[in-house]
């Protein structure tokens, strides 16, 4: 419930949960830009409480605002908006449900929570007439979710494809630049502070899969959770993969790809996946280096759009959080609400095996008559059409690169399994999906 300030305007009172990398920047900007934020929101927006795990470790924060009891803070009578920057599922999920049930609006950057429980959180927000905003949960500072939720609400989005994890993009960019292997590059990224002490969520693709679930849900008006997203990380990407890509004028990126797939009978489904792909160096996403993020959106009427910027970091992420906070404050001031969940399409999620993809397969094979025919036969036996073949000879071995047309991913996997067993194949050097080229 908003209180009334001496000026007669309603004051928007904020509970901040978490004051780490992002939370500390939100607290700083809320204080430093108080005047401007009040003018934009239509009312003063003030910090009324800050919950952290260890209050004694935060001498920089006003003691009177600090607490370690987030559960009590989120339901306090004077709080209007809860800004959650702690992360993880529990106890955060319980805090936010309690806050929403008590009529508080919520702003969060918590992709892991949203990718599993957004339906439950939206239902609680609806029941209480409160707002749920989460721009910072995907691609940090980049305005992406609001365009999908609001600006493009009148269009029909067909594809969202992008680099949504800065850590893996930094590692792959470095492997591409230096020719070094994965383990060595990860060690270097950790030493320089680009990878976290425990990089599992990033390098194994969990972080990107959570973001893909959120993007697919918004783009296709369908509930998609992290469990629906096919996920492969970058731990198996080798220096050979990058060398093979380089030879063909491509590079390797970890992409989140969310697509509306239309079957021959017109039935629509949604596919969401995260895995390494080869893309042409001429593709816009290939030029996105280091820890930056970029997302490419295709829609029937808008055509192709590209969103680019800093996907992480305290201040960049705080920018997105504050944008949400101003939006929620404005809604409170005029007595309205922001967009609700839009899941009316309820499209089925297509399993990865049935999702159309293209493969790049690089093989070392015996250099004698009939070998190419045997390899081509394996593709034909699984109904996979070959788009291009390239051969380079060295002594009695030939390096063969095969790029396919689109085929169901399961058929491509079976083809590779069969090829690996052929006597004439000395080694499967690199197998990777291909994006960004005409099929
Ligand atoms: P940090 O680890 O830096 O900060 C977490 C904060 O939460 C700390 O202040 C910590 O308290 C507090 N906290 C932890 N447990 C509790 C608890 N039980 N009760 C109260 N407070 C608690 O996290 P980040 O700022 O990096 O991330 C916050 C959120 O933002 C996450 O959901 C993350 O995924 C998301 N995000 C982060 C980005 C980034 O670049 N860092 C980018 C985009 C999204 P204390 O300080 O006392 O330890
Ligand atoms: N760990 C994430 C990344 C932070 O590397 O992009 C932003 O969600």
Short mmCIF file of C-alpha atoms and ligand atoms in Angstrom, two decimals:
data_model
loop_
_atom_site.label_atom_id
_atom_site.label_comp_id
_atom_site.label_asym_id
_atom_site.label_seq_id
_atom_site.Cartn_x
_atom_site.Cartn_y
_atom_site.Cartn_z
CA UNK A 1 0.00 0.00 0.00
CA UNK A 2 1.46 3.40 -0.91
CA UNK A 3 1.84 5.93 1.85
CA UNK A 4 1.49 9.66 1.22
CA UNK A 5 4.54 11.92 1.24
CA UNK A 6 4.48 15.43 2.76
CA UNK A 7 4.13 16.81 -0.79
CA UNK A 8 0.88 14.93 -1.23
CA UNK A 9 2.31 12.49 -3.81
CA UNK A 10 2.23 8.80 -3.16
CA UNK A 11 5.64 7.41 -2.23
CA UNK A 12 6.72 4.10 -3.71
CA UNK A 13 8.52 2.16 -1.00
CA UNK A 14 10.95 -0.49 -2.13
CA UNK A 15 12.27 -3.59 -0.38
CA UNK A 16 15.59 -4.66 -1.90
CA UNK A 17 16.44 -8.34 -1.47
CA UNK A 18 20.17 -8.90 -2.07
CA UNK A 19 22.84 -6.23 -2.24
CA UNK A 20 25.65 -7.97 -4.12
CA UNK A 21 26.94 -7.30 -7.64
CA UNK A 22 23.59 -6.09 -9.01
CA UNK A 23 21.76 -5.10 -5.81
CA UNK A 24 24.52 -2.71 -4.70
CA UNK A 25 24.31 -0.88 -8.05
CA UNK A 26 20.52 -0.67 -7.78
CA UNK A 27 20.85 0.81 -4.27
CA UNK A 28 23.47 3.29 -5.50
CA UNK A 29 21.47 4.46 -8.51
CA UNK A 30 18.23 4.65 -6.51
CA UNK A 31 19.97 7.00 -4.11
CA UNK A 32 22.05 9.02 -6.59
CA UNK A 33 19.23 9.49 -9.11
CA UNK A 34 16.37 9.85 -6.64
CA UNK A 35 15.21 13.19 -8.07
CA UNK A 36 15.14 12.07 -11.69
CA UNK A 37 13.53 8.73 -10.87
CA UNK A 38 10.79 10.50 -8.91
CA UNK A 39 10.13 12.80 -11.87
CA UNK A 40 9.92 9.87 -14.29
CA UNK A 41 7.87 7.62 -12.03
CA UNK A 42 5.50 10.40 -10.93
CA UNK A 43 6.33 9.82 -7.27
CA UNK A 44 9.37 9.47 -5.04
CA UNK A 45 10.81 5.95 -5.16
CA UNK A 46 12.59 5.20 -1.90
CA UNK A 47 14.49 2.34 -0.35
CA UNK A 48 12.58 1.21 2.71
CA UNK A 49 14.51 -1.96 3.58
CA UNK A 50 17.43 -4.08 2.38
CA UNK A 51 17.72 -7.80 3.11
CA UNK A 52 21.12 -9.47 2.88
CA UNK A 53 22.51 -12.72 4.23
CA UNK A 54 25.21 -11.09 6.41
CA UNK A 55 24.26 -7.52 7.46
CA UNK A 56 27.56 -7.14 9.35
CA UNK A 57 29.42 -7.40 6.02
CA UNK A 58 27.68 -4.28 4.69
CA UNK A 59 29.02 -1.25 6.63
CA UNK A 60 28.36 0.86 3.51
CA UNK A 61 24.57 0.48 3.87
CA UNK A 62 22.34 2.44 6.32
CA UNK A 63 22.02 0.20 9.41
CA UNK A 64 18.39 1.18 9.93
CA UNK A 65 17.46 -0.32 6.53
CA UNK A 66 19.34 -3.59 6.90
CA UNK A 67 17.90 -6.94 7.88
CA UNK A 68 18.68 -10.60 7.38
CA UNK A 69 14.97 -11.46 7.55
CA UNK A 70 13.80 -11.18 3.93
CA UNK A 71 10.63 -13.18 4.67
CA UNK A 72 9.45 -10.53 7.12
CA UNK A 73 10.54 -7.59 4.96
CA UNK A 74 8.60 -8.65 1.85
CA UNK A 75 5.22 -8.61 3.64
CA UNK A 76 5.82 -5.46 5.70
CA UNK A 77 2.80 -3.16 5.56
CA UNK A 78 4.70 -0.12 4.19
CA UNK A 79 6.36 -1.96 1.24
CA UNK A 80 4.95 -1.42 -2.28
CA UNK A 81 7.54 -3.15 -4.46
CA UNK A 82 9.96 -6.00 -3.83
CA UNK A 83 13.13 -5.98 -5.95
CA UNK A 84 14.71 -9.43 -5.78
CA UNK A 85 18.46 -9.72 -6.53
CA UNK A 86 19.42 -12.76 -4.48
CA UNK A 87 19.08 -15.52 -7.07
CA UNK A 88 18.27 -19.25 -6.89
CA UNK A 89 14.96 -21.00 -6.35
CA UNK A 90 14.29 -21.36 -2.61
CA UNK A 91 13.78 -19.47 -0.35
CA UNK A 92 13.33 -16.79 -3.04
CA UNK A 93 10.27 -18.43 -4.59
CA UNK A 94 8.48 -18.47 -1.22
CA UNK A 95 9.41 -14.84 -0.51
CA UNK A 96 8.12 -13.63 -3.87
CA UNK A 97 4.88 -15.61 -3.62
CA UNK A 98 4.32 -14.16 -0.16
CA UNK A 99 5.05 -10.66 -1.48
CA UNK A 100 2.67 -11.04 -4.44
CA UNK A 101 -0.03 -12.58 -2.24
CA UNK A 102 0.29 -9.51 -0.03
CA UNK A 103 -0.28 -7.25 -3.07
CA UNK A 104 3.33 -6.10 -3.53
CA UNK A 105 4.65 -5.83 -7.08
CA UNK A 106 7.84 -7.72 -7.87
CA UNK A 107 10.87 -6.87 -9.99
CA UNK A 108 13.42 -9.67 -10.35
CA UNK A 109 16.50 -10.62 -12.39
CA UNK A 110 16.21 -14.28 -11.40
CA UNK A 111 16.16 -16.32 -14.64
CA UNK A 112 16.51 -19.67 -12.85
CA UNK A 113 13.33 -19.00 -10.87
CA UNK A 114 11.35 -17.59 -13.81
CA UNK A 115 12.33 -20.46 -16.10
CA UNK A 116 10.69 -22.91 -13.67
CA UNK A 117 7.99 -21.00 -11.82
CA UNK A 118 6.84 -18.02 -13.90
CA UNK A 119 3.32 -19.46 -14.31
CA UNK A 120 2.89 -19.72 -10.54
CA UNK A 121 4.30 -16.23 -10.00
CA UNK A 122 2.10 -14.69 -12.72
CA UNK A 123 -0.98 -16.37 -11.21
CA UNK A 124 -0.15 -14.91 -7.80
CA UNK A 125 0.41 -11.47 -9.39
CA UNK A 126 -2.94 -11.70 -11.20
CA UNK A 127 -4.83 -12.76 -8.10
CA UNK A 128 -3.44 -9.78 -6.20
CA UNK A 129 -3.56 -7.25 -9.06
CA UNK A 130 0.20 -6.76 -8.76
CA UNK A 131 2.98 -6.44 -11.34
CA UNK A 132 5.73 -8.94 -12.20
CA UNK A 133 8.63 -7.47 -14.22
CA UNK A 134 11.92 -9.22 -15.08
CA UNK A 135 13.75 -7.39 -17.88
CA UNK A 136 17.18 -8.06 -16.32
CA UNK A 137 16.66 -11.83 -16.28
CA UNK A 138 17.71 -12.17 -19.94
CA UNK A 139 20.62 -10.34 -21.56
CA UNK A 140 21.31 -7.91 -18.68
CA UNK A 141 21.11 -4.31 -19.83
CA UNK A 142 19.64 -5.06 -23.26
CA UNK A 143 15.99 -4.03 -23.59
CA UNK A 144 14.67 -7.32 -24.97
CA UNK A 145 11.81 -8.68 -22.88
CA UNK A 146 9.80 -5.45 -23.00
CA UNK A 147 10.03 -5.38 -26.83
CA UNK A 148 8.85 -9.00 -26.92
CA UNK A 149 6.11 -8.49 -24.31
CA UNK A 150 4.90 -5.08 -25.45
CA UNK A 151 6.36 -3.54 -28.62
CA UNK A 152 5.92 -6.76 -30.65
CA UNK A 153 2.61 -7.83 -29.10
CA UNK A 154 0.90 -7.11 -32.44
CA UNK A 155 3.31 -9.13 -34.54
CA UNK A 156 3.88 -12.86 -35.05
CA UNK A 157 7.39 -13.81 -33.96
CA UNK A 158 8.87 -16.81 -35.77
CA UNK A 159 12.37 -17.01 -34.34
CA UNK A 160 14.53 -15.72 -31.51
CA UNK A 161 18.18 -16.66 -31.75
CA UNK A 162 21.07 -15.26 -29.80
CA UNK A 163 24.10 -15.20 -27.59
CA UNK A 164 22.66 -14.90 -24.08
CA UNK A 165 25.60 -16.05 -21.97
CA UNK A 166 28.65 -13.81 -21.75
CA UNK A 167 30.94 -16.31 -20.02
CA UNK A 168 30.68 -18.91 -22.77
CA UNK A 169 30.89 -16.26 -25.46
CA UNK A 170 34.10 -14.97 -23.90
CA UNK A 171 35.57 -18.52 -23.84
CA UNK A 172 34.57 -19.37 -27.42
CA UNK A 173 35.81 -15.99 -28.71
CA UNK A 174 39.15 -16.57 -26.98
CA UNK A 175 39.43 -20.15 -28.34
CA UNK A 176 38.74 -18.79 -31.82
CA UNK A 177 41.34 -16.04 -31.47
CA UNK A 178 44.14 -18.14 -29.93
CA UNK A 179 43.54 -21.68 -31.21
CA UNK A 180 43.76 -22.90 -27.58
CA UNK A 181 41.65 -25.73 -26.16
CA UNK A 182 38.58 -25.47 -23.92
CA UNK A 183 40.10 -26.37 -20.52
CA UNK A 184 43.05 -24.03 -20.95
CA UNK A 185 40.77 -21.15 -22.03
CA UNK A 186 38.34 -21.73 -19.16
CA UNK A 187 41.26 -21.56 -16.68
CA UNK A 188 42.35 -18.28 -18.21
CA UNK A 189 38.79 -16.90 -18.10
CA UNK A 190 38.53 -17.85 -14.40
CA UNK A 191 41.89 -16.25 -13.64
CA UNK A 192 40.80 -13.00 -15.33
CA UNK A 193 37.43 -13.02 -13.54
CA UNK A 194 35.32 -13.64 -16.67
CA UNK A 195 34.16 -17.04 -15.40
CA UNK A 196 32.73 -17.61 -11.91
CA UNK A 197 34.48 -19.84 -9.34
CA UNK A 198 31.84 -22.47 -10.17
CA UNK A 199 31.23 -21.98 -13.90
CA UNK A 200 28.87 -25.00 -14.26
CA UNK A 201 25.67 -23.02 -14.86
CA UNK A 202 27.35 -21.08 -17.66
CA UNK A 203 29.56 -23.64 -19.43
CA UNK A 204 27.02 -26.47 -19.23
CA UNK A 205 24.34 -24.24 -20.74
CA UNK A 206 21.93 -24.12 -17.76
CA UNK A 207 22.00 -20.29 -17.63
CA UNK A 208 21.32 -19.99 -21.36
CA UNK A 209 18.60 -22.67 -21.19
CA UNK A 210 16.75 -20.71 -18.48
CA UNK A 211 16.95 -17.62 -20.68
CA UNK A 212 15.76 -19.60 -23.72
CA UNK A 213 12.72 -20.77 -21.75
CA UNK A 214 11.84 -17.18 -20.85
CA UNK A 215 12.35 -15.96 -24.43
CA UNK A 216 10.30 -18.79 -25.97
CA UNK A 217 7.46 -18.24 -23.51
CA UNK A 218 7.22 -14.54 -24.35
CA UNK A 219 7.81 -14.87 -28.11
CA UNK A 220 5.32 -17.68 -28.70
CA UNK A 221 2.71 -16.97 -25.98
CA UNK A 222 3.26 -20.45 -24.63
CA UNK A 223 4.51 -21.76 -21.30
CA UNK A 224 8.02 -23.09 -21.86
CA UNK A 225 10.13 -24.13 -18.86
CA UNK A 226 13.85 -24.91 -18.62
CA UNK A 227 13.01 -28.64 -18.73
CA UNK A 228 11.54 -28.13 -22.23
CA UNK A 229 14.79 -26.68 -23.55
CA UNK A 230 17.31 -29.01 -25.19
CA UNK A 231 20.64 -28.13 -23.60
CA UNK A 232 24.27 -28.76 -24.55
CA UNK A 233 27.15 -26.75 -23.12
CA UNK A 234 30.56 -25.89 -24.52
CA UNK A 235 32.75 -28.38 -22.60
CA UNK A 236 32.97 -30.67 -25.64
CA UNK A 237 33.90 -27.91 -28.11
CA UNK A 238 37.48 -28.59 -29.19
CA UNK A 239 40.23 -26.62 -30.86
CA UNK A 240 39.61 -28.94 -33.85
CA UNK A 241 35.98 -27.77 -34.05
CA UNK A 242 37.11 -24.15 -34.20
CA UNK A 243 39.83 -24.98 -36.71
CA UNK A 244 37.27 -26.81 -38.90
CA UNK A 245 34.96 -23.81 -38.64
CA UNK A 246 37.74 -21.38 -39.50
CA UNK A 247 38.68 -23.35 -42.64
CA UNK A 248 35.15 -22.86 -43.92
CA UNK A 249 34.83 -19.18 -43.00
CA UNK A 250 32.73 -19.93 -39.92
CA UNK A 251 33.06 -19.59 -36.16
CA UNK A 252 31.48 -21.38 -33.19
CA UNK A 253 28.99 -19.74 -30.82
CA UNK A 254 26.76 -21.06 -28.04
CA UNK A 255 23.29 -20.01 -29.17
CA UNK A 256 19.86 -20.07 -27.61
CA UNK A 257 17.46 -20.81 -30.47
CA UNK A 258 13.69 -20.55 -30.06
CA UNK A 259 11.59 -21.28 -33.13
CA UNK A 260 8.00 -21.58 -34.21
CA UNK A 261 8.01 -24.78 -36.30
CA UNK A 262 5.22 -25.41 -38.80
CA UNK A 263 4.70 -29.04 -39.86
CA UNK A 264 3.58 -30.10 -43.35
CA UNK A 265 -0.02 -30.34 -42.12
CA UNK A 266 0.19 -26.76 -40.80
CA UNK A 267 0.35 -27.78 -37.14
CA UNK A 268 2.54 -25.41 -35.15
CA UNK A 269 4.89 -26.20 -32.30
CA UNK A 270 7.70 -24.50 -30.43
CA UNK A 271 11.30 -25.61 -30.34
CA UNK A 272 13.76 -24.26 -27.77
CA UNK A 273 17.38 -25.34 -27.63
CA UNK A 274 20.81 -24.28 -26.49
CA UNK A 275 23.91 -25.77 -28.08
CA UNK A 276 27.12 -24.78 -29.86
CA UNK A 277 26.69 -23.97 -33.55
CA UNK A 278 28.85 -23.02 -36.49
CA UNK A 279 27.79 -19.75 -38.07
CA UNK A 280 29.31 -17.89 -41.01
CA UNK A 281 31.77 -15.18 -40.02
CA UNK A 282 29.62 -12.79 -42.06
CA UNK A 283 26.61 -13.37 -39.73
CA UNK A 284 25.85 -10.51 -37.30
CA UNK A 285 26.16 -12.86 -34.31
CA UNK A 286 29.66 -13.97 -35.37
CA UNK A 287 31.00 -10.49 -34.70
CA UNK A 288 29.74 -10.44 -31.11
CA UNK A 289 32.89 -10.93 -29.08
CA UNK A 290 33.93 -11.21 -25.45
CA UNK A 291 31.25 -11.09 -22.79
CA UNK A 292 28.68 -9.23 -24.89
CA UNK A 293 25.20 -10.57 -25.69
CA UNK A 294 23.19 -10.20 -28.89
CA UNK A 295 19.77 -11.50 -29.83
CA UNK A 296 18.27 -11.72 -33.27
CA UNK A 297 14.46 -11.70 -33.58
CA UNK A 298 12.46 -12.52 -36.72
CA UNK A 299 8.79 -11.63 -37.03
CA UNK A 300 6.27 -11.70 -39.87
CA UNK A 301 5.69 -7.96 -40.09
CA UNK A 302 8.79 -6.47 -38.43
CA UNK A 303 11.24 -8.65 -40.35
CA UNK A 304 14.63 -9.03 -38.71
CA UNK A 305 15.63 -7.15 -35.55
CA UNK A 306 18.88 -7.28 -33.62
CA UNK A 307 19.43 -6.42 -29.94
CA UNK A 308 23.01 -5.97 -28.70
CA UNK A 309 24.78 -4.87 -25.54
CA UNK A 310 26.12 -5.84 -22.14
CA UNK A 311 24.46 -8.99 -20.87
CA UNK A 312 25.81 -8.89 -17.34
CA UNK A 313 27.64 -6.78 -14.77
CA UNK A 314 26.40 -4.75 -11.82
CA UNK A 315 25.60 -1.38 -13.41
CA UNK A 316 24.33 -2.69 -16.80
CA UNK A 317 21.98 -5.15 -15.09
CA UNK A 318 20.89 -2.47 -12.60
CA UNK A 319 19.86 -0.30 -15.56
CA UNK A 320 17.29 -2.93 -16.59
CA UNK A 321 16.13 -3.40 -12.99
CA UNK A 322 15.60 0.34 -12.54
CA UNK A 323 13.68 0.54 -15.81
CA UNK A 324 11.32 -2.08 -14.43
CA UNK A 325 11.10 -0.31 -11.11
CA UNK A 326 10.10 2.97 -12.78
CA UNK A 327 7.48 1.10 -14.84
CA UNK A 328 6.02 -0.54 -11.72
CA UNK A 329 6.07 2.77 -9.86
CA UNK A 330 4.24 4.50 -12.73
CA UNK A 331 1.61 1.76 -12.70
CA UNK A 332 1.18 2.22 -8.95
CA UNK A 333 0.86 5.98 -9.33
CA UNK A 334 -1.92 5.77 -11.93
CA UNK A 335 -3.53 2.68 -10.42
CA UNK A 336 -2.88 0.45 -13.46
CA UNK A 337 -0.94 -2.71 -14.18
CA UNK A 338 1.73 -3.79 -16.64
CA UNK A 339 1.36 -6.75 -19.01
CA UNK A 340 0.22 -10.06 -17.55
CA UNK A 341 1.32 -13.50 -18.61
CA UNK A 342 0.39 -14.21 -22.24
CA UNK A 343 0.24 -17.99 -22.75
CA UNK A 344 -2.92 -18.17 -24.87
CA UNK A 345 -1.27 -19.98 -27.82
CA UNK A 346 -0.31 -22.97 -25.62
CA UNK A 347 1.68 -24.55 -28.47
CA UNK A 348 3.20 -28.00 -27.92
CA UNK A 349 6.95 -28.13 -27.39
CA UNK A 350 8.66 -30.13 -30.13
CA UNK A 351 11.26 -32.68 -28.92
CA UNK A 352 14.82 -32.03 -30.09
CA UNK A 353 14.89 -35.24 -32.15
CA UNK A 354 12.06 -33.89 -34.32
CA UNK A 355 13.49 -30.38 -34.61
CA UNK A 356 14.88 -29.57 -38.06
CA UNK A 357 18.61 -28.78 -37.90
CA UNK A 358 21.62 -28.88 -40.21
CA UNK A 359 24.94 -30.58 -39.47
CA UNK A 360 28.54 -29.94 -40.36
CA UNK A 361 30.48 -33.23 -40.18
CA UNK A 362 34.25 -33.29 -40.58
CA UNK A 363 35.84 -36.73 -41.11
CA UNK A 364 39.24 -38.26 -41.78
CA UNK A 365 38.61 -41.12 -44.20
CA UNK A 366 40.60 -43.59 -46.29
CA UNK A 367 41.46 -42.06 -49.66
CA UNK A 368 40.31 -44.75 -52.07
CA UNK A 369 37.55 -45.55 -54.52
CA UNK A 370 34.06 -45.98 -53.09
CA UNK A 371 34.65 -44.24 -49.74
CA UNK A 372 32.64 -41.14 -50.60
CA UNK A 373 29.84 -43.38 -51.85
CA UNK A 374 29.75 -45.27 -48.52
CA UNK A 375 29.61 -42.04 -46.54
CA UNK A 376 26.92 -40.61 -48.84
CA UNK A 377 24.94 -43.85 -48.50
CA UNK A 378 24.85 -43.49 -44.70
CA UNK A 379 23.28 -40.02 -45.08
CA UNK A 380 20.80 -41.30 -47.67
CA UNK A 381 19.82 -44.27 -45.50
CA UNK A 382 18.57 -41.84 -42.82
CA UNK A 383 16.82 -39.57 -45.29
CA UNK A 384 19.39 -36.79 -44.85
CA UNK A 385 20.12 -34.70 -47.93
CA UNK A 386 23.69 -33.43 -48.40
CA UNK A 387 24.11 -29.73 -49.26
CA UNK A 388 27.88 -29.62 -49.82
CA UNK A 389 30.94 -31.88 -49.72
CA UNK A 390 34.53 -30.76 -49.61
CA UNK A 391 37.58 -33.01 -49.75
CA UNK A 392 41.25 -32.34 -49.04
CA UNK A 393 43.87 -35.08 -49.51
CA UNK A 394 46.95 -35.82 -47.38
CA UNK A 395 48.93 -39.05 -48.07
CA UNK A 396 46.48 -41.98 -47.91
CA UNK A 397 43.94 -40.06 -45.79
CA UNK A 398 41.36 -37.59 -47.02
CA UNK A 399 39.71 -34.87 -44.91
CA UNK A 400 36.06 -34.82 -45.79
CA UNK A 401 33.61 -32.09 -44.78
CA UNK A 402 29.91 -32.72 -45.29
CA UNK A 403 27.26 -30.05 -44.69
CA UNK A 404 23.65 -31.22 -44.77
CA UNK A 405 20.33 -29.69 -45.61
CA UNK A 406 17.72 -29.44 -42.84
CA UNK A 407 16.69 -32.80 -41.39
CA UNK A 408 15.21 -33.99 -38.09
CA UNK A 409 17.97 -33.82 -35.49
CA UNK A 410 17.51 -37.51 -34.55
CA UNK A 411 18.13 -38.57 -38.18
CA UNK A 412 21.32 -36.51 -38.25
CA UNK A 413 22.53 -38.03 -34.97
CA UNK A 414 21.83 -41.57 -36.23
CA UNK A 415 23.72 -40.81 -39.44
CA UNK A 416 26.78 -39.64 -37.51
CA UNK A 417 26.63 -42.73 -35.26
CA UNK A 418 26.57 -44.98 -38.33
CA UNK A 419 29.36 -43.10 -40.10
CA UNK A 420 31.61 -43.39 -37.03
CA UNK A 421 31.35 -47.19 -37.30
CA UNK A 422 32.38 -47.38 -40.98
CA UNK A 423 35.77 -49.10 -41.52
CA UNK A 424 36.76 -46.42 -44.02
CA UNK A 425 36.29 -43.63 -41.46
CA UNK A 426 39.52 -43.12 -39.49
CA UNK A 427 38.17 -40.37 -37.26
CA UNK A 428 35.12 -38.17 -36.82
CA UNK A 429 37.00 -34.90 -36.29
CA UNK A 430 34.11 -32.54 -35.66
CA UNK A 431 30.32 -32.65 -35.60
CA UNK A 432 28.42 -29.45 -35.14
CA UNK A 433 25.07 -27.96 -36.02
CA UNK A 434 25.08 -25.13 -38.56
CA UNK A 435 22.94 -21.95 -38.38
CA UNK A 436 22.70 -18.71 -40.24
CA UNK A 437 22.94 -20.05 -43.80
CA UNK A 438 20.32 -20.85 -46.38
CA UNK A 439 19.24 -24.48 -46.05
P1 LIG B 1 25.49 -11.78 -5.67
O1 LIG B 1 25.92 -13.14 -5.26
O2 LIG B 1 26.54 -10.79 -5.99
O3 LIG B 1 24.58 -11.16 -4.50
C1 LIG B 1 23.60 -11.92 -3.85
C2 LIG B 1 23.03 -11.11 -2.71
O4 LIG B 1 21.99 -11.88 -2.10
C3 LIG B 1 24.04 -10.79 -1.60
O5 LIG B 1 23.89 -9.47 -1.16
C4 LIG B 1 23.65 -11.75 -0.47
O6 LIG B 1 23.91 -11.27 0.83
C5 LIG B 1 22.16 -11.87 -0.69
N1 LIG B 1 21.60 -13.09 -0.11
C6 LIG B 1 21.98 -14.36 -0.34
N2 LIG B 1 21.23 -15.21 0.41
C7 LIG B 1 20.38 -14.44 1.13
C8 LIG B 1 19.38 -14.70 2.08
N3 LIG B 1 19.10 -15.96 2.46
N4 LIG B 1 18.69 -13.67 2.62
C9 LIG B 1 18.97 -12.39 2.25
N5 LIG B 1 19.92 -12.07 1.34
C10 LIG B 1 20.62 -13.08 0.78
O7 LIG B 1 24.46 -11.97 -6.87
P2 LIG B 1 24.29 -11.07 -8.18
O8 LIG B 1 24.07 -9.66 -7.79
O9 LIG B 1 25.38 -11.38 -9.14
O10 LIG B 1 22.96 -11.69 -8.82
C11 LIG B 1 21.67 -11.41 -8.28
C12 LIG B 1 20.61 -11.89 -9.27
O11 LIG B 1 20.76 -11.18 -10.50
C13 LIG B 1 20.67 -13.38 -9.63
O12 LIG B 1 19.37 -13.87 -9.82
C14 LIG B 1 21.43 -13.39 -10.95
O13 LIG B 1 21.14 -14.51 -11.75
C15 LIG B 1 20.88 -12.11 -11.58
N6 LIG B 1 21.73 -11.53 -12.60
C16 LIG B 1 23.04 -11.24 -12.30
C17 LIG B 1 23.85 -10.67 -13.25
C18 LIG B 1 25.27 -10.30 -12.96
O14 LIG B 1 25.95 -9.78 -13.86
N7 LIG B 1 25.76 -10.52 -11.73
C19 LIG B 1 23.34 -10.38 -14.63
C20 LIG B 1 21.94 -10.69 -14.82
C21 LIG B 1 21.19 -11.26 -13.83
P3 LIG B 1 25.41 -10.99 1.35
O15 LIG B 1 25.89 -9.78 0.58
O16 LIG B 1 25.26 -10.71 2.79
O17 LIG B 1 26.19 -12.23 1.04
N1 LIG B 2 26.58 -15.73 -15.92
C1 LIG B 2 25.84 -14.96 -16.84
C2 LIG B 2 26.68 -14.76 -18.12
C3 LIG B 2 25.46 -13.63 -16.21
O1 LIG B 2 27.82 -15.20 -18.19
O2 LIG B 2 26.17 -14.19 -19.08
C4 LIG B 2 24.26 -13.00 -16.84
O3 LIG B 2 23.09 -13.73 -16.65
#
